């Protein structure tokens, strides 16, 4: 696939965690449900549990020095949030909110530490996930940059979905397995719904986007051509 050897990995969507971490979290059988719009973690909270998402999508939100809030990254089914904060026990510099109704399995810091002591492979997966999330935190600072246009950010959004495996391949098309409405995509990339609608219309007119059966299809030409035009290539 085109992104397998990509030198730049966009992090607007967390990649899924390994099955060993999923099974460990589910074994604890501590399920929690969050309604759409719920703030799961507030900025400044000290976190005691990591959450494995099994249904719905949550968002990491950052605040600028001017108080502007933006979505920095998404965590959906098969992803885990709160892992690094649960370990370091320091106040959060982000917040996490439910973009949709969410179901999670939560795991305490003590259980995570005990699991790492008992299973080296679980420990490796946890350390790997924490490292990845720290890297994303640094990259997230760029979401307030005015250097990227809404068009660039929409392309980044599509590429992020594909890089993290949220797609099915159909010939020259990627079918995205997540179909957020235009207003939600606008919130994610930090623009307006009207702008997203205009960009979708443009890409449909040039044959690089289409909708069918309530799914979004992204043509490989959008990735191979438009993505490279903004200075990022494999």
PDB file of C-alpha atoms in Angstrom:
ATOM      1  CA  UNK A   1       0.000   0.000   0.000  1.00  0.00           C
ATOM      2  CA  UNK A   2       1.121   3.600  -0.731  1.00  0.00           C
ATOM      3  CA  UNK A   3       1.660   4.565   2.919  1.00  0.00           C
ATOM      4  CA  UNK A   4       3.543   1.516   4.125  1.00  0.00           C
ATOM      5  CA  UNK A   5       6.897   3.251   3.750  1.00  0.00           C
ATOM      6  CA  UNK A   6       5.723   6.816   4.292  1.00  0.00           C
ATOM      7  CA  UNK A   7       8.371   9.016   5.868  1.00  0.00           C
ATOM      8  CA  UNK A   8       5.739  11.221   7.505  1.00  0.00           C
ATOM      9  CA  UNK A   9       2.975   9.664   9.571  1.00  0.00           C
ATOM     10  CA  UNK A  10       0.056  11.969  10.289  1.00  0.00           C
ATOM     11  CA  UNK A  11      -1.427  11.555  13.725  1.00  0.00           C
ATOM     12  CA  UNK A  12      -4.917  12.997  13.543  1.00  0.00           C
ATOM     13  CA  UNK A  13      -6.181   9.490  14.273  1.00  0.00           C
ATOM     14  CA  UNK A  14      -4.586   7.114  16.773  1.00  0.00           C
ATOM     15  CA  UNK A  15      -3.557   3.769  15.266  1.00  0.00           C
ATOM     16  CA  UNK A  16      -5.204   0.698  16.860  1.00  0.00           C
ATOM     17  CA  UNK A  17      -3.372  -0.988  19.727  1.00  0.00           C
ATOM     18  CA  UNK A  18      -2.195  -4.591  19.703  1.00  0.00           C
ATOM     19  CA  UNK A  19      -4.626  -7.413  20.526  1.00  0.00           C
ATOM     20  CA  UNK A  20      -2.665  -8.247  23.696  1.00  0.00           C
ATOM     21  CA  UNK A  21      -3.531  -4.835  25.193  1.00  0.00           C
ATOM     22  CA  UNK A  22      -7.151  -5.066  24.027  1.00  0.00           C
ATOM     23  CA  UNK A  23      -7.602  -8.463  25.666  1.00  0.00           C
ATOM     24  CA  UNK A  24      -5.933  -7.286  28.876  1.00  0.00           C
ATOM     25  CA  UNK A  25      -8.282  -4.299  29.197  1.00  0.00           C
ATOM     26  CA  UNK A  26     -11.392  -6.358  28.448  1.00  0.00           C
ATOM     27  CA  UNK A  27     -10.425  -8.971  31.053  1.00  0.00           C
ATOM     28  CA  UNK A  28     -10.841  -6.364  33.787  1.00  0.00           C
ATOM     29  CA  UNK A  29     -14.535  -6.096  32.807  1.00  0.00           C
ATOM     30  CA  UNK A  30     -14.845  -2.492  34.022  1.00  0.00           C
ATOM     31  CA  UNK A  31     -17.062  -0.973  31.343  1.00  0.00           C
ATOM     32  CA  UNK A  32     -17.954   2.700  31.232  1.00  0.00           C
ATOM     33  CA  UNK A  33     -20.338   4.536  28.901  1.00  0.00           C
ATOM     34  CA  UNK A  34     -20.074   8.216  27.951  1.00  0.00           C
ATOM     35  CA  UNK A  35     -22.809  10.143  26.198  1.00  0.00           C
ATOM     36  CA  UNK A  36     -21.988  12.255  23.141  1.00  0.00           C
ATOM     37  CA  UNK A  37     -20.519  15.580  24.210  1.00  0.00           C
ATOM     38  CA  UNK A  38     -19.345  14.360  27.623  1.00  0.00           C
ATOM     39  CA  UNK A  39     -15.964  15.680  28.772  1.00  0.00           C
ATOM     40  CA  UNK A  40     -14.237  12.502  29.941  1.00  0.00           C
ATOM     41  CA  UNK A  41     -11.052  14.182  31.191  1.00  0.00           C
ATOM     42  CA  UNK A  42     -10.738  17.895  31.968  1.00  0.00           C
ATOM     43  CA  UNK A  43      -7.514  19.796  31.429  1.00  0.00           C
ATOM     44  CA  UNK A  44      -5.717  19.714  34.792  1.00  0.00           C
ATOM     45  CA  UNK A  45      -7.193  16.347  35.853  1.00  0.00           C
ATOM     46  CA  UNK A  46      -4.987  13.628  37.330  1.00  0.00           C
ATOM     47  CA  UNK A  47      -5.891  10.394  35.526  1.00  0.00           C
ATOM     48  CA  UNK A  48      -6.183   7.075  37.365  1.00  0.00           C
ATOM     49  CA  UNK A  49      -7.510   4.866  34.541  1.00  0.00           C
ATOM     50  CA  UNK A  50      -6.635   4.237  30.910  1.00  0.00           C
ATOM     51  CA  UNK A  51      -9.650   3.679  28.640  1.00  0.00           C
ATOM     52  CA  UNK A  52      -9.884   1.195  25.758  1.00  0.00           C
ATOM     53  CA  UNK A  53     -12.530   2.420  23.309  1.00  0.00           C
ATOM     54  CA  UNK A  54     -14.829  -0.337  22.036  1.00  0.00           C
ATOM     55  CA  UNK A  55     -17.566   1.828  20.513  1.00  0.00           C
ATOM     56  CA  UNK A  56     -17.775   5.420  19.304  1.00  0.00           C
ATOM     57  CA  UNK A  57     -15.102   8.095  18.994  1.00  0.00           C
ATOM     58  CA  UNK A  58     -13.398  10.385  21.496  1.00  0.00           C
ATOM     59  CA  UNK A  59     -11.193  13.405  20.815  1.00  0.00           C
ATOM     60  CA  UNK A  60      -8.068  14.866  22.422  1.00  0.00           C
ATOM     61  CA  UNK A  61      -8.532  18.643  22.630  1.00  0.00           C
ATOM     62  CA  UNK A  62      -5.797  21.254  23.080  1.00  0.00           C
ATOM     63  CA  UNK A  63      -6.159  24.895  24.108  1.00  0.00           C
ATOM     64  CA  UNK A  64      -3.993  27.652  22.677  1.00  0.00           C
ATOM     65  CA  UNK A  65      -2.546  30.460  24.807  1.00  0.00           C
ATOM     66  CA  UNK A  66      -5.461  32.560  23.514  1.00  0.00           C
ATOM     67  CA  UNK A  67      -7.984  30.045  24.850  1.00  0.00           C
ATOM     68  CA  UNK A  68      -8.905  28.613  21.442  1.00  0.00           C
ATOM     69  CA  UNK A  69      -9.747  24.893  21.595  1.00  0.00           C
ATOM     70  CA  UNK A  70      -8.954  22.492  18.745  1.00  0.00           C
ATOM     71  CA  UNK A  71      -9.180  18.739  18.224  1.00  0.00           C
ATOM     72  CA  UNK A  72      -5.635  17.335  18.120  1.00  0.00           C
ATOM     73  CA  UNK A  73      -6.348  13.626  17.628  1.00  0.00           C
ATOM     74  CA  UNK A  74      -9.145  11.039  17.531  1.00  0.00           C
ATOM     75  CA  UNK A  75      -9.430   7.748  19.401  1.00  0.00           C
ATOM     76  CA  UNK A  76     -11.979   5.210  18.166  1.00  0.00           C
ATOM     77  CA  UNK A  77     -12.633   1.485  18.551  1.00  0.00           C
ATOM     78  CA  UNK A  78      -9.467  -0.470  19.275  1.00  0.00           C
ATOM     79  CA  UNK A  79      -7.628   2.615  20.553  1.00  0.00           C
ATOM     80  CA  UNK A  80      -6.705   3.482  24.117  1.00  0.00           C
ATOM     81  CA  UNK A  81      -6.524   6.917  25.741  1.00  0.00           C
ATOM     82  CA  UNK A  82      -5.246   8.030  29.139  1.00  0.00           C
ATOM     83  CA  UNK A  83      -2.442   5.470  29.201  1.00  0.00           C
ATOM     84  CA  UNK A  84       0.539   7.810  29.651  1.00  0.00           C
ATOM     85  CA  UNK A  85      -1.329  10.132  32.073  1.00  0.00           C
ATOM     86  CA  UNK A  86      -2.357   7.140  34.191  1.00  0.00           C
ATOM     87  CA  UNK A  87       1.309   6.238  34.580  1.00  0.00           C
ATOM     88  CA  UNK A  88       2.828   9.662  35.197  1.00  0.00           C
ATOM     89  CA  UNK A  89       0.020  10.937  37.482  1.00  0.00           C
ATOM     90  CA  UNK A  90       0.641  14.535  36.406  1.00  0.00           C
ATOM     91  CA  UNK A  91      -2.135  17.035  35.630  1.00  0.00           C
ATOM     92  CA  UNK A  92      -3.326  16.807  32.019  1.00  0.00           C
ATOM     93  CA  UNK A  93      -2.487  19.583  29.567  1.00  0.00           C
ATOM     94  CA  UNK A  94      -5.319  18.400  27.279  1.00  0.00           C
ATOM     95  CA  UNK A  95      -8.955  17.416  27.655  1.00  0.00           C
ATOM     96  CA  UNK A  96     -10.728  14.360  26.213  1.00  0.00           C
ATOM     97  CA  UNK A  97     -14.357  14.454  25.124  1.00  0.00           C
ATOM     98  CA  UNK A  98     -16.794  11.997  23.553  1.00  0.00           C
ATOM     99  CA  UNK A  99     -17.573  12.972  19.950  1.00  0.00           C
ATOM    100  CA  UNK A 100     -20.200  10.214  19.847  1.00  0.00           C
ATOM    101  CA  UNK A 101     -21.758   7.911  22.432  1.00  0.00           C
ATOM    102  CA  UNK A 102     -18.717   5.931  23.621  1.00  0.00           C
ATOM    103  CA  UNK A 103     -18.175   2.629  25.393  1.00  0.00           C
ATOM    104  CA  UNK A 104     -14.833   1.907  27.029  1.00  0.00           C
ATOM    105  CA  UNK A 105     -13.130  -0.640  29.245  1.00  0.00           C
ATOM    106  CA  UNK A 106     -11.015   1.089  31.861  1.00  0.00           C
ATOM    107  CA  UNK A 107      -7.854  -0.242  33.478  1.00  0.00           C
ATOM    108  CA  UNK A 108      -6.256   1.149  36.632  1.00  0.00           C
ATOM    109  CA  UNK A 109      -2.623   2.202  36.912  1.00  0.00           C
ATOM    110  CA  UNK A 110      -1.962  -0.583  39.439  1.00  0.00           C
ATOM    111  CA  UNK A 111      -3.411  -3.218  37.099  1.00  0.00           C
ATOM    112  CA  UNK A 112      -1.321  -1.900  34.214  1.00  0.00           C
ATOM    113  CA  UNK A 113       1.884  -2.044  36.265  1.00  0.00           C
ATOM    114  CA  UNK A 114       1.088  -5.545  37.517  1.00  0.00           C
ATOM    115  CA  UNK A 115       0.311  -6.688  33.972  1.00  0.00           C
ATOM    116  CA  UNK A 116       3.648  -5.361  32.724  1.00  0.00           C
ATOM    117  CA  UNK A 117       5.498  -7.247  35.465  1.00  0.00           C
ATOM    118  CA  UNK A 118       3.730 -10.499  34.588  1.00  0.00           C
ATOM    119  CA  UNK A 119       3.872 -10.318  30.770  1.00  0.00           C
ATOM    120  CA  UNK A 120       6.863  -8.802  28.969  1.00  0.00           C
ATOM    121  CA  UNK A 121       4.962  -8.637  25.656  1.00  0.00           C
ATOM    122  CA  UNK A 122       2.195  -6.623  27.285  1.00  0.00           C
ATOM    123  CA  UNK A 123       4.844  -4.345  28.772  1.00  0.00           C
ATOM    124  CA  UNK A 124       6.424  -3.783  25.359  1.00  0.00           C
ATOM    125  CA  UNK A 125       3.053  -2.903  23.833  1.00  0.00           C
ATOM    126  CA  UNK A 126       2.247  -0.445  26.636  1.00  0.00           C
ATOM    127  CA  UNK A 127       5.633   1.285  26.361  1.00  0.00           C
ATOM    128  CA  UNK A 128       5.281   1.438  22.572  1.00  0.00           C
ATOM    129  CA  UNK A 129       1.832   3.007  22.852  1.00  0.00           C
ATOM    130  CA  UNK A 130       2.934   5.570  25.441  1.00  0.00           C
ATOM    131  CA  UNK A 131       5.919   6.553  23.257  1.00  0.00           C
ATOM    132  CA  UNK A 132       3.697   6.973  20.199  1.00  0.00           C
ATOM    133  CA  UNK A 133       1.248   9.140  22.121  1.00  0.00           C
ATOM    134  CA  UNK A 134       4.044  11.394  23.414  1.00  0.00           C
ATOM    135  CA  UNK A 135       5.232  11.879  19.835  1.00  0.00           C
ATOM    136  CA  UNK A 136       1.696  12.809  18.803  1.00  0.00           C
ATOM    137  CA  UNK A 137       1.513  15.363  21.609  1.00  0.00           C
ATOM    138  CA  UNK A 138       4.474  17.238  20.125  1.00  0.00           C
ATOM    139  CA  UNK A 139       2.963  17.092  16.631  1.00  0.00           C
ATOM    140  CA  UNK A 140      -0.380  18.272  17.984  1.00  0.00           C
ATOM    141  CA  UNK A 141       1.078  21.692  18.707  1.00  0.00           C
ATOM    142  CA  UNK A 142       0.940  22.356  14.952  1.00  0.00           C
ATOM    143  CA  UNK A 143      -2.869  22.300  14.835  1.00  0.00           C
ATOM    144  CA  UNK A 144      -2.988  26.028  15.645  1.00  0.00           C
ATOM    145  CA  UNK A 145      -0.648  26.877  12.769  1.00  0.00           C
ATOM    146  CA  UNK A 146      -2.074  29.134  10.060  1.00  0.00           C
ATOM    147  CA  UNK A 147       0.378  27.771   7.493  1.00  0.00           C
ATOM    148  CA  UNK A 148      -1.913  24.927   6.411  1.00  0.00           C
ATOM    149  CA  UNK A 149      -5.057  25.777   4.436  1.00  0.00           C
ATOM    150  CA  UNK A 150      -8.429  24.080   5.061  1.00  0.00           C
ATOM    151  CA  UNK A 151      -7.812  22.131   1.844  1.00  0.00           C
ATOM    152  CA  UNK A 152      -4.453  20.895   3.169  1.00  0.00           C
ATOM    153  CA  UNK A 153      -6.032  19.907   6.479  1.00  0.00           C
ATOM    154  CA  UNK A 154      -8.835  17.997   4.768  1.00  0.00           C
ATOM    155  CA  UNK A 155      -6.223  16.040   2.814  1.00  0.00           C
ATOM    156  CA  UNK A 156      -4.327  15.371   6.075  1.00  0.00           C
ATOM    157  CA  UNK A 157      -7.579  14.116   7.597  1.00  0.00           C
ATOM    158  CA  UNK A 158      -8.199  11.655   4.752  1.00  0.00           C
ATOM    159  CA  UNK A 159      -4.585  10.454   4.845  1.00  0.00           C
ATOM    160  CA  UNK A 160      -4.716  10.003   8.633  1.00  0.00           C
ATOM    161  CA  UNK A 161      -7.780   7.762   8.291  1.00  0.00           C
ATOM    162  CA  UNK A 162      -6.063   5.661   5.643  1.00  0.00           C
ATOM    163  CA  UNK A 163      -2.725   5.459   7.455  1.00  0.00           C
ATOM    164  CA  UNK A 164      -4.369   4.117  10.606  1.00  0.00           C
ATOM    165  CA  UNK A 165      -6.312   1.437   8.714  1.00  0.00           C
ATOM    166  CA  UNK A 166      -9.793   2.996   8.701  1.00  0.00           C
ATOM    167  CA  UNK A 167     -10.476   2.050   5.079  1.00  0.00           C
ATOM    168  CA  UNK A 168     -11.305  -0.707   2.630  1.00  0.00           C
ATOM    169  CA  UNK A 169      -9.658  -0.734  -0.776  1.00  0.00           C
ATOM    170  CA  UNK A 170     -11.816  -0.981  -3.930  1.00  0.00           C
ATOM    171  CA  UNK A 171      -9.696  -0.683  -7.046  1.00  0.00           C
ATOM    172  CA  UNK A 172      -8.721   2.988  -7.331  1.00  0.00           C
ATOM    173  CA  UNK A 173     -10.804   4.000  -4.321  1.00  0.00           C
ATOM    174  CA  UNK A 174     -10.384   3.972  -0.557  1.00  0.00           C
ATOM    175  CA  UNK A 175     -13.708   3.493   1.254  1.00  0.00           C
ATOM    176  CA  UNK A 176     -13.402   5.193   4.647  1.00  0.00           C
ATOM    177  CA  UNK A 177     -14.932   3.105   7.426  1.00  0.00           C
ATOM    178  CA  UNK A 178     -15.667   6.273   9.429  1.00  0.00           C
ATOM    179  CA  UNK A 179     -18.186   8.680   7.938  1.00  0.00           C
ATOM    180  CA  UNK A 180     -18.392  11.791  10.081  1.00  0.00           C
ATOM    181  CA  UNK A 181     -20.804  14.507   8.866  1.00  0.00           C
ATOM    182  CA  UNK A 182     -19.353  17.651   7.310  1.00  0.00           C
ATOM    183  CA  UNK A 183     -19.883  19.664  10.484  1.00  0.00           C
ATOM    184  CA  UNK A 184     -17.876  17.161  12.536  1.00  0.00           C
ATOM    185  CA  UNK A 185     -15.046  17.071   9.973  1.00  0.00           C
ATOM    186  CA  UNK A 186     -15.007  20.878  10.086  1.00  0.00           C
ATOM    187  CA  UNK A 187     -14.647  20.735  13.885  1.00  0.00           C
ATOM    188  CA  UNK A 188     -11.806  18.216  13.580  1.00  0.00           C
ATOM    189  CA  UNK A 189      -9.772  20.178  11.031  1.00  0.00           C
ATOM    190  CA  UNK A 190     -10.549  23.588  12.511  1.00  0.00           C
ATOM    191  CA  UNK A 191     -12.644  25.209   9.788  1.00  0.00           C
ATOM    192  CA  UNK A 192     -16.319  25.797   8.978  1.00  0.00           C
ATOM    193  CA  UNK A 193     -18.969  23.395   7.732  1.00  0.00           C
ATOM    194  CA  UNK A 194     -19.498  25.613   4.684  1.00  0.00           C
ATOM    195  CA  UNK A 195     -15.806  25.319   3.792  1.00  0.00           C
ATOM    196  CA  UNK A 196     -15.870  21.519   4.120  1.00  0.00           C
ATOM    197  CA  UNK A 197     -18.996  21.317   1.941  1.00  0.00           C
ATOM    198  CA  UNK A 198     -17.293  23.488  -0.685  1.00  0.00           C
ATOM    199  CA  UNK A 199     -14.161  21.303  -0.665  1.00  0.00           C
ATOM    200  CA  UNK A 200     -16.200  18.106  -0.927  1.00  0.00           C
ATOM    201  CA  UNK A 201     -18.084  19.578  -3.890  1.00  0.00           C
ATOM    202  CA  UNK A 202     -14.807  20.527  -5.580  1.00  0.00           C
ATOM    203  CA  UNK A 203     -13.270  17.076  -5.142  1.00  0.00           C
ATOM    204  CA  UNK A 204     -16.464  15.376  -6.327  1.00  0.00           C
ATOM    205  CA  UNK A 205     -16.474  17.550  -9.451  1.00  0.00           C
ATOM    206  CA  UNK A 206     -12.882  16.550 -10.292  1.00  0.00           C
ATOM    207  CA  UNK A 207     -13.618  12.863  -9.634  1.00  0.00           C
ATOM    208  CA  UNK A 208     -11.551  12.431  -6.480  1.00  0.00           C
ATOM    209  CA  UNK A 209     -14.360  12.017  -3.920  1.00  0.00           C
ATOM    210  CA  UNK A 210     -17.736  10.329  -3.955  1.00  0.00           C
ATOM    211  CA  UNK A 211     -20.472   9.235  -1.566  1.00  0.00           C
ATOM    212  CA  UNK A 212     -22.360   5.953  -1.826  1.00  0.00           C
ATOM    213  CA  UNK A 213     -24.365   3.955   0.737  1.00  0.00           C
ATOM    214  CA  UNK A 214     -23.567   6.538   3.425  1.00  0.00           C
ATOM    215  CA  UNK A 215     -19.826   6.050   2.899  1.00  0.00           C
ATOM    216  CA  UNK A 216     -17.048   8.389   1.766  1.00  0.00           C
ATOM    217  CA  UNK A 217     -14.805   7.159  -1.052  1.00  0.00           C
ATOM    218  CA  UNK A 218     -11.435   8.845  -1.613  1.00  0.00           C
ATOM    219  CA  UNK A 219      -9.774   8.328  -5.000  1.00  0.00           C
ATOM    220  CA  UNK A 220      -6.127   7.323  -4.950  1.00  0.00           C
ATOM    221  CA  UNK A 221      -5.443  10.291  -7.222  1.00  0.00           C
ATOM    222  CA  UNK A 222      -6.295  12.642  -4.371  1.00  0.00           C
ATOM    223  CA  UNK A 223      -3.636  10.968  -2.258  1.00  0.00           C
ATOM    224  CA  UNK A 224      -0.983  10.421  -4.934  1.00  0.00           C
ATOM    225  CA  UNK A 225      -1.322  13.892  -6.439  1.00  0.00           C
ATOM    226  CA  UNK A 226      -2.828  16.382  -3.967  1.00  0.00           C
ATOM    227  CA  UNK A 227      -1.060  14.972  -0.907  1.00  0.00           C
ATOM    228  CA  UNK A 228       2.328  15.222  -2.600  1.00  0.00           C
ATOM    229  CA  UNK A 229       1.598  18.770  -3.816  1.00  0.00           C
ATOM    230  CA  UNK A 230       1.555  20.034  -0.234  1.00  0.00           C
ATOM    231  CA  UNK A 231       5.101  18.835   0.323  1.00  0.00           C
ATOM    232  CA  UNK A 232       4.720  15.400   1.903  1.00  0.00           C
ATOM    233  CA  UNK A 233       5.593  12.255  -0.011  1.00  0.00           C
ATOM    234  CA  UNK A 234       6.726   8.709   0.671  1.00  0.00           C
TER     235      UNK A 234
END
